[in-house]
């Protein structure tokens, strides 16, 4: 079964509190999501493998480490996942970026796919799927299915906030996927919103209603 990792770094938790606050406006919300995404990129890359290289400093020769292993790819789920891309690219600037477009049908709450565009070498990359919200889990599960269908072999999911219902659905649909979050909240409400959550992530990022 996939594991769930909660990033408890104080800076992440502090900024998430202001992201949740309904009085935080669009500009500040965007800036905070960007900053938290950068901090989460730092945490999620903690286990990246290193290899030893030899370099010349101005003083002498030394053995030192650089990152090795598979190259990374980021796959935001449109729209709201876009808000986390730039923050992650600040720390992983060479990552390629694919896009999966999904929206949740407001009646059924089931995801509807409308766009998929991916780097041609996704099978060789370690992919991080990003979306601020894991609510029913339908969108993330569908995005991961879409990626696997196109050859992705190595995937992780990173969200700001997950509901227990979404974690369960993800684990049922994709037991091989590890999840990285800033918080696991209490539950979903009758409209499929995460409680306490942060409201509608796409609307708050882009100023729509
Ligand atoms: C939101 C969010 C997730 C999805 C989560 O997107 O960004 O993609 O809902 O809900 P789920 O786990 O129940 O599927 P939304 O459908 O509102 O689309 P948007 O990002 O275009 O606003
Ligand atoms: N999508 C959101 O943007 N927020 C939620 O709470 C649930 C789904």
Coordinates of C-alpha atoms and ligand atoms in Angstrom, one line a residue:
X1 CA 0.0 0.0 0.0
X2 CA 1.2 3.5 -0.8
X3 CA 2.5 5.6 2.2
X4 CA 1.2 9.0 3.3
X5 CA 3.9 11.5 4.3
X6 CA 2.8 14.7 6.1
X7 CA 5.4 17.5 5.8
X8 CA 5.4 19.0 9.3
X9 CA 8.1 21.7 8.8
X10 CA 7.0 24.8 10.7
X11 CA 7.3 27.1 7.7
X12 CA 4.9 24.8 5.7
X13 CA 2.4 24.6 8.6
X14 CA 2.6 28.4 9.2
X15 CA 2.0 29.3 5.6
X16 CA -0.7 26.8 5.2
X17 CA -2.7 28.5 8.0
X18 CA -2.7 31.7 6.0
X19 CA -3.6 29.8 2.8
X20 CA -6.7 28.4 4.7
X21 CA -7.8 31.8 6.0
X22 CA -10.8 33.1 4.1
X23 CA -9.5 36.7 4.5
X24 CA -6.4 35.9 2.4
X25 CA -6.9 37.5 -1.0
X26 CA -5.9 36.2 -4.4
X27 CA -2.5 37.9 -4.6
X28 CA -1.4 36.7 -1.2
X29 CA -3.0 33.2 -1.7
X30 CA -1.0 32.8 -4.9
X31 CA 2.3 33.9 -3.2
X32 CA 1.7 31.5 -0.3
X33 CA 0.9 28.5 -2.5
X34 CA 4.0 29.3 -4.5
X35 CA 6.2 29.4 -1.3
X36 CA 4.7 26.3 0.2
X37 CA 5.2 24.4 -3.1
X38 CA 8.8 25.4 -3.1
X39 CA 9.2 24.2 0.5
X40 CA 7.4 20.9 -0.3
X41 CA 9.7 20.4 -3.3
X42 CA 12.6 20.7 -0.9
X43 CA 11.1 18.0 1.3
X44 CA 10.0 15.6 -1.4
X45 CA 13.4 15.5 -3.0
X46 CA 15.1 14.6 0.3
X47 CA 15.6 10.9 -0.7
X48 CA 17.0 11.7 -4.2
X49 CA 20.1 9.5 -4.8
X50 CA 23.5 11.1 -4.9
X51 CA 26.7 10.1 -6.8
X52 CA 30.2 10.9 -6.0
X53 CA 32.1 13.1 -8.4
X54 CA 35.6 14.6 -8.3
X55 CA 36.0 18.4 -8.8
X56 CA 38.8 20.9 -8.5
X57 CA 38.2 23.7 -6.0
X58 CA 40.5 26.7 -6.2
X59 CA 42.5 25.0 -3.4
X60 CA 42.6 21.3 -4.2
X61 CA 40.9 18.3 -5.7
X62 CA 37.9 17.0 -3.8
X63 CA 35.3 14.2 -3.9
X64 CA 31.8 15.6 -3.6
X65 CA 28.2 14.7 -4.4
X66 CA 25.7 15.5 -7.1
X67 CA 22.2 14.3 -7.7
X68 CA 22.0 11.1 -9.8
X69 CA 19.2 8.8 -10.9
X70 CA 16.1 9.5 -13.0
X71 CA 15.2 12.9 -14.2
X72 CA 12.1 14.5 -12.7
X73 CA 8.9 15.6 -14.4
X74 CA 6.1 17.6 -12.8
X75 CA 2.5 17.0 -13.8
X76 CA 0.0 19.6 -12.5
X77 CA -3.6 18.8 -12.6
X78 CA -5.4 21.8 -14.2
X79 CA -6.3 24.2 -13.1
X80 CA -5.3 24.5 -9.5
X81 CA -2.1 22.4 -9.8
X82 CA -0.7 25.2 -11.9
X83 CA -0.4 27.3 -8.8
X84 CA 2.3 24.9 -7.4
X85 CA 4.5 24.6 -10.6
X86 CA 6.6 27.7 -10.4
X87 CA 7.4 27.2 -6.7
X88 CA 8.6 23.7 -7.4
X89 CA 10.6 24.8 -10.5
X90 CA 12.5 27.3 -8.4
X91 CA 14.3 24.3 -6.8
X92 CA 14.1 21.8 -9.7
X93 CA 14.5 24.1 -12.7
X94 CA 15.4 21.4 -15.2
X95 CA 12.2 19.4 -14.6
X96 CA 10.0 18.9 -17.6
X97 CA 6.3 19.8 -17.1
X98 CA 3.3 17.8 -18.4
X99 CA -0.3 18.8 -18.0
X100 CA -3.5 16.8 -17.2
X101 CA -6.7 18.8 -17.5
X102 CA -9.6 17.5 -15.3
X103 CA -12.6 19.1 -13.8
X104 CA -15.0 17.7 -11.3
X105 CA -18.6 17.4 -12.5
X106 CA -20.5 19.4 -9.9
X107 CA -23.4 16.9 -9.8
X108 CA -21.6 13.6 -9.8
X109 CA -18.3 14.9 -8.4
X110 CA -16.6 12.5 -10.9
X111 CA -13.6 13.9 -12.9
X112 CA -14.0 14.8 -16.6
X113 CA -10.7 14.7 -18.6
X114 CA -10.3 17.5 -21.2
X115 CA -6.5 17.8 -21.8
X116 CA -3.4 15.7 -21.6
X117 CA 0.0 16.9 -22.9
X118 CA 3.1 15.1 -21.6
X119 CA 6.9 15.1 -22.2
X120 CA 7.7 12.3 -24.7
X121 CA 10.0 10.5 -22.3
X122 CA 7.7 10.1 -19.3
X123 CA 8.6 6.4 -18.9
X124 CA 12.1 7.4 -18.0
X125 CA 11.2 10.1 -15.5
X126 CA 10.2 10.2 -11.9
X127 CA 6.9 12.1 -12.1
X128 CA 5.4 14.2 -9.3
X129 CA 1.7 14.8 -9.9
X130 CA 0.6 18.0 -8.2
X131 CA -2.8 19.3 -7.1
X132 CA -3.6 21.4 -4.0
X133 CA -6.6 19.3 -3.1
X134 CA -7.2 15.5 -2.7
X135 CA -11.0 15.5 -1.9
X136 CA -12.9 12.5 -3.1
X137 CA -9.7 11.4 -4.8
X138 CA -11.4 11.0 -8.2
X139 CA -9.3 13.6 -10.0
X140 CA -5.9 12.4 -8.7
X141 CA -6.8 8.8 -9.4
X142 CA -8.0 9.6 -12.9
X143 CA -4.8 11.7 -13.6
X144 CA -2.6 8.8 -12.4
X145 CA -4.6 6.3 -14.6
X146 CA -4.1 8.7 -17.6
X147 CA -0.3 8.8 -16.9
X148 CA 0.1 5.1 -16.4
X149 CA -1.9 4.5 -19.7
X150 CA 0.7 6.6 -21.5
X151 CA 3.7 4.7 -20.1
X152 CA 4.5 6.4 -16.7
X153 CA 6.2 3.9 -14.4
X154 CA 7.4 6.0 -11.5
X155 CA 4.9 8.3 -9.9
X156 CA 4.3 10.3 -6.7
X157 CA 1.4 12.5 -5.7
X158 CA 1.9 15.8 -3.9
X159 CA -1.1 17.9 -2.5
X160 CA -1.5 20.6 0.0
X161 CA -4.5 19.1 1.8
X162 CA -6.0 15.6 1.6
X163 CA -9.3 14.3 3.0
X164 CA -9.3 10.7 4.5
X165 CA -11.9 9.8 1.8
X166 CA -9.5 10.8 -0.9
X167 CA -6.6 9.0 0.6
X168 CA -8.7 5.8 0.7
X169 CA -9.8 6.1 -2.9
X170 CA -6.2 6.8 -4.1
X171 CA -5.0 3.7 -2.2
X172 CA -7.8 1.5 -3.6
X173 CA -7.2 2.7 -7.2
X174 CA -3.4 3.0 -7.1
X175 CA -1.9 1.1 -4.1
X176 CA 1.6 1.7 -5.6
X177 CA 1.5 5.5 -5.2
X178 CA 3.0 7.4 -2.2
X179 CA 1.3 10.6 -1.2
X180 CA 3.0 13.8 0.2
X181 CA 0.9 16.4 1.8
X182 CA 1.0 19.4 4.2
X183 CA -2.1 18.3 6.0
X184 CA -4.7 15.6 6.3
X185 CA -8.1 17.2 7.2
X186 CA -11.2 15.8 8.9
X187 CA -13.6 14.9 6.2
X188 CA -15.6 16.0 3.1
X189 CA -18.9 17.9 3.4
X190 CA -22.0 17.2 1.4
X191 CA -20.7 19.1 -1.6
X192 CA -17.4 17.2 -1.7
X193 CA -15.4 20.1 -0.2
X194 CA -12.6 19.3 2.3
X195 CA -13.4 20.3 5.9
X196 CA -11.9 22.6 7.2
X197 CA -9.9 22.8 3.9
X198 CA -9.3 26.1 2.1
X199 CA -12.4 26.4 -0.1
X200 CA -12.2 26.1 -3.9
X201 CA -8.4 26.1 -4.7
X202 CA -8.9 27.0 -8.4
X203 CA -11.2 29.9 -7.6
X204 CA -9.0 31.3 -4.9
X205 CA -5.9 31.0 -7.1
X206 CA -7.4 32.6 -10.2
X207 CA -10.0 34.9 -8.7
X208 CA -12.9 33.2 -10.3
X209 CA -16.2 32.3 -8.5
Ligands
LIG1 C1 -10.3 20.7 -7.7 C2 -8.9 20.4 -7.3 C3 -8.7 18.9 -7.6 C4 -10.1 18.4 -7.4 C5 -10.1 17.6 -6.2 O1 -10.3 20.9 -9.1 O2 -7.9 21.2 -7.8 O3 -8.3 18.7 -9.0 O4 -11.0 19.5 -7.3 O5 -11.4 17.0 -6.0 P1 -11.6 15.4 -6.1 O6 -10.5 14.8 -5.2 O7 -12.9 15.2 -5.4 O8 -11.5 15.0 -7.5 P2 -11.7 21.4 -9.8 O9 -12.4 20.2 -10.3 O10 -12.4 22.3 -8.9 O11 -11.2 22.1 -11.1 P3 -10.3 23.4 -11.3 O12 -8.9 23.1 -10.7 O13 -10.3 23.6 -12.8 O14 -11.0 24.5 -10.6
LIG2 N1 -11.7 21.0 -4.8 C1 -11.3 22.1 -4.1 O1 -10.8 23.1 -4.7 N2 -11.6 22.2 -2.8 C2 -12.1 21.2 -2.1 O2 -12.3 21.4 -0.9 C3 -12.5 20.1 -2.8 C4 -12.3 20.0 -4.1

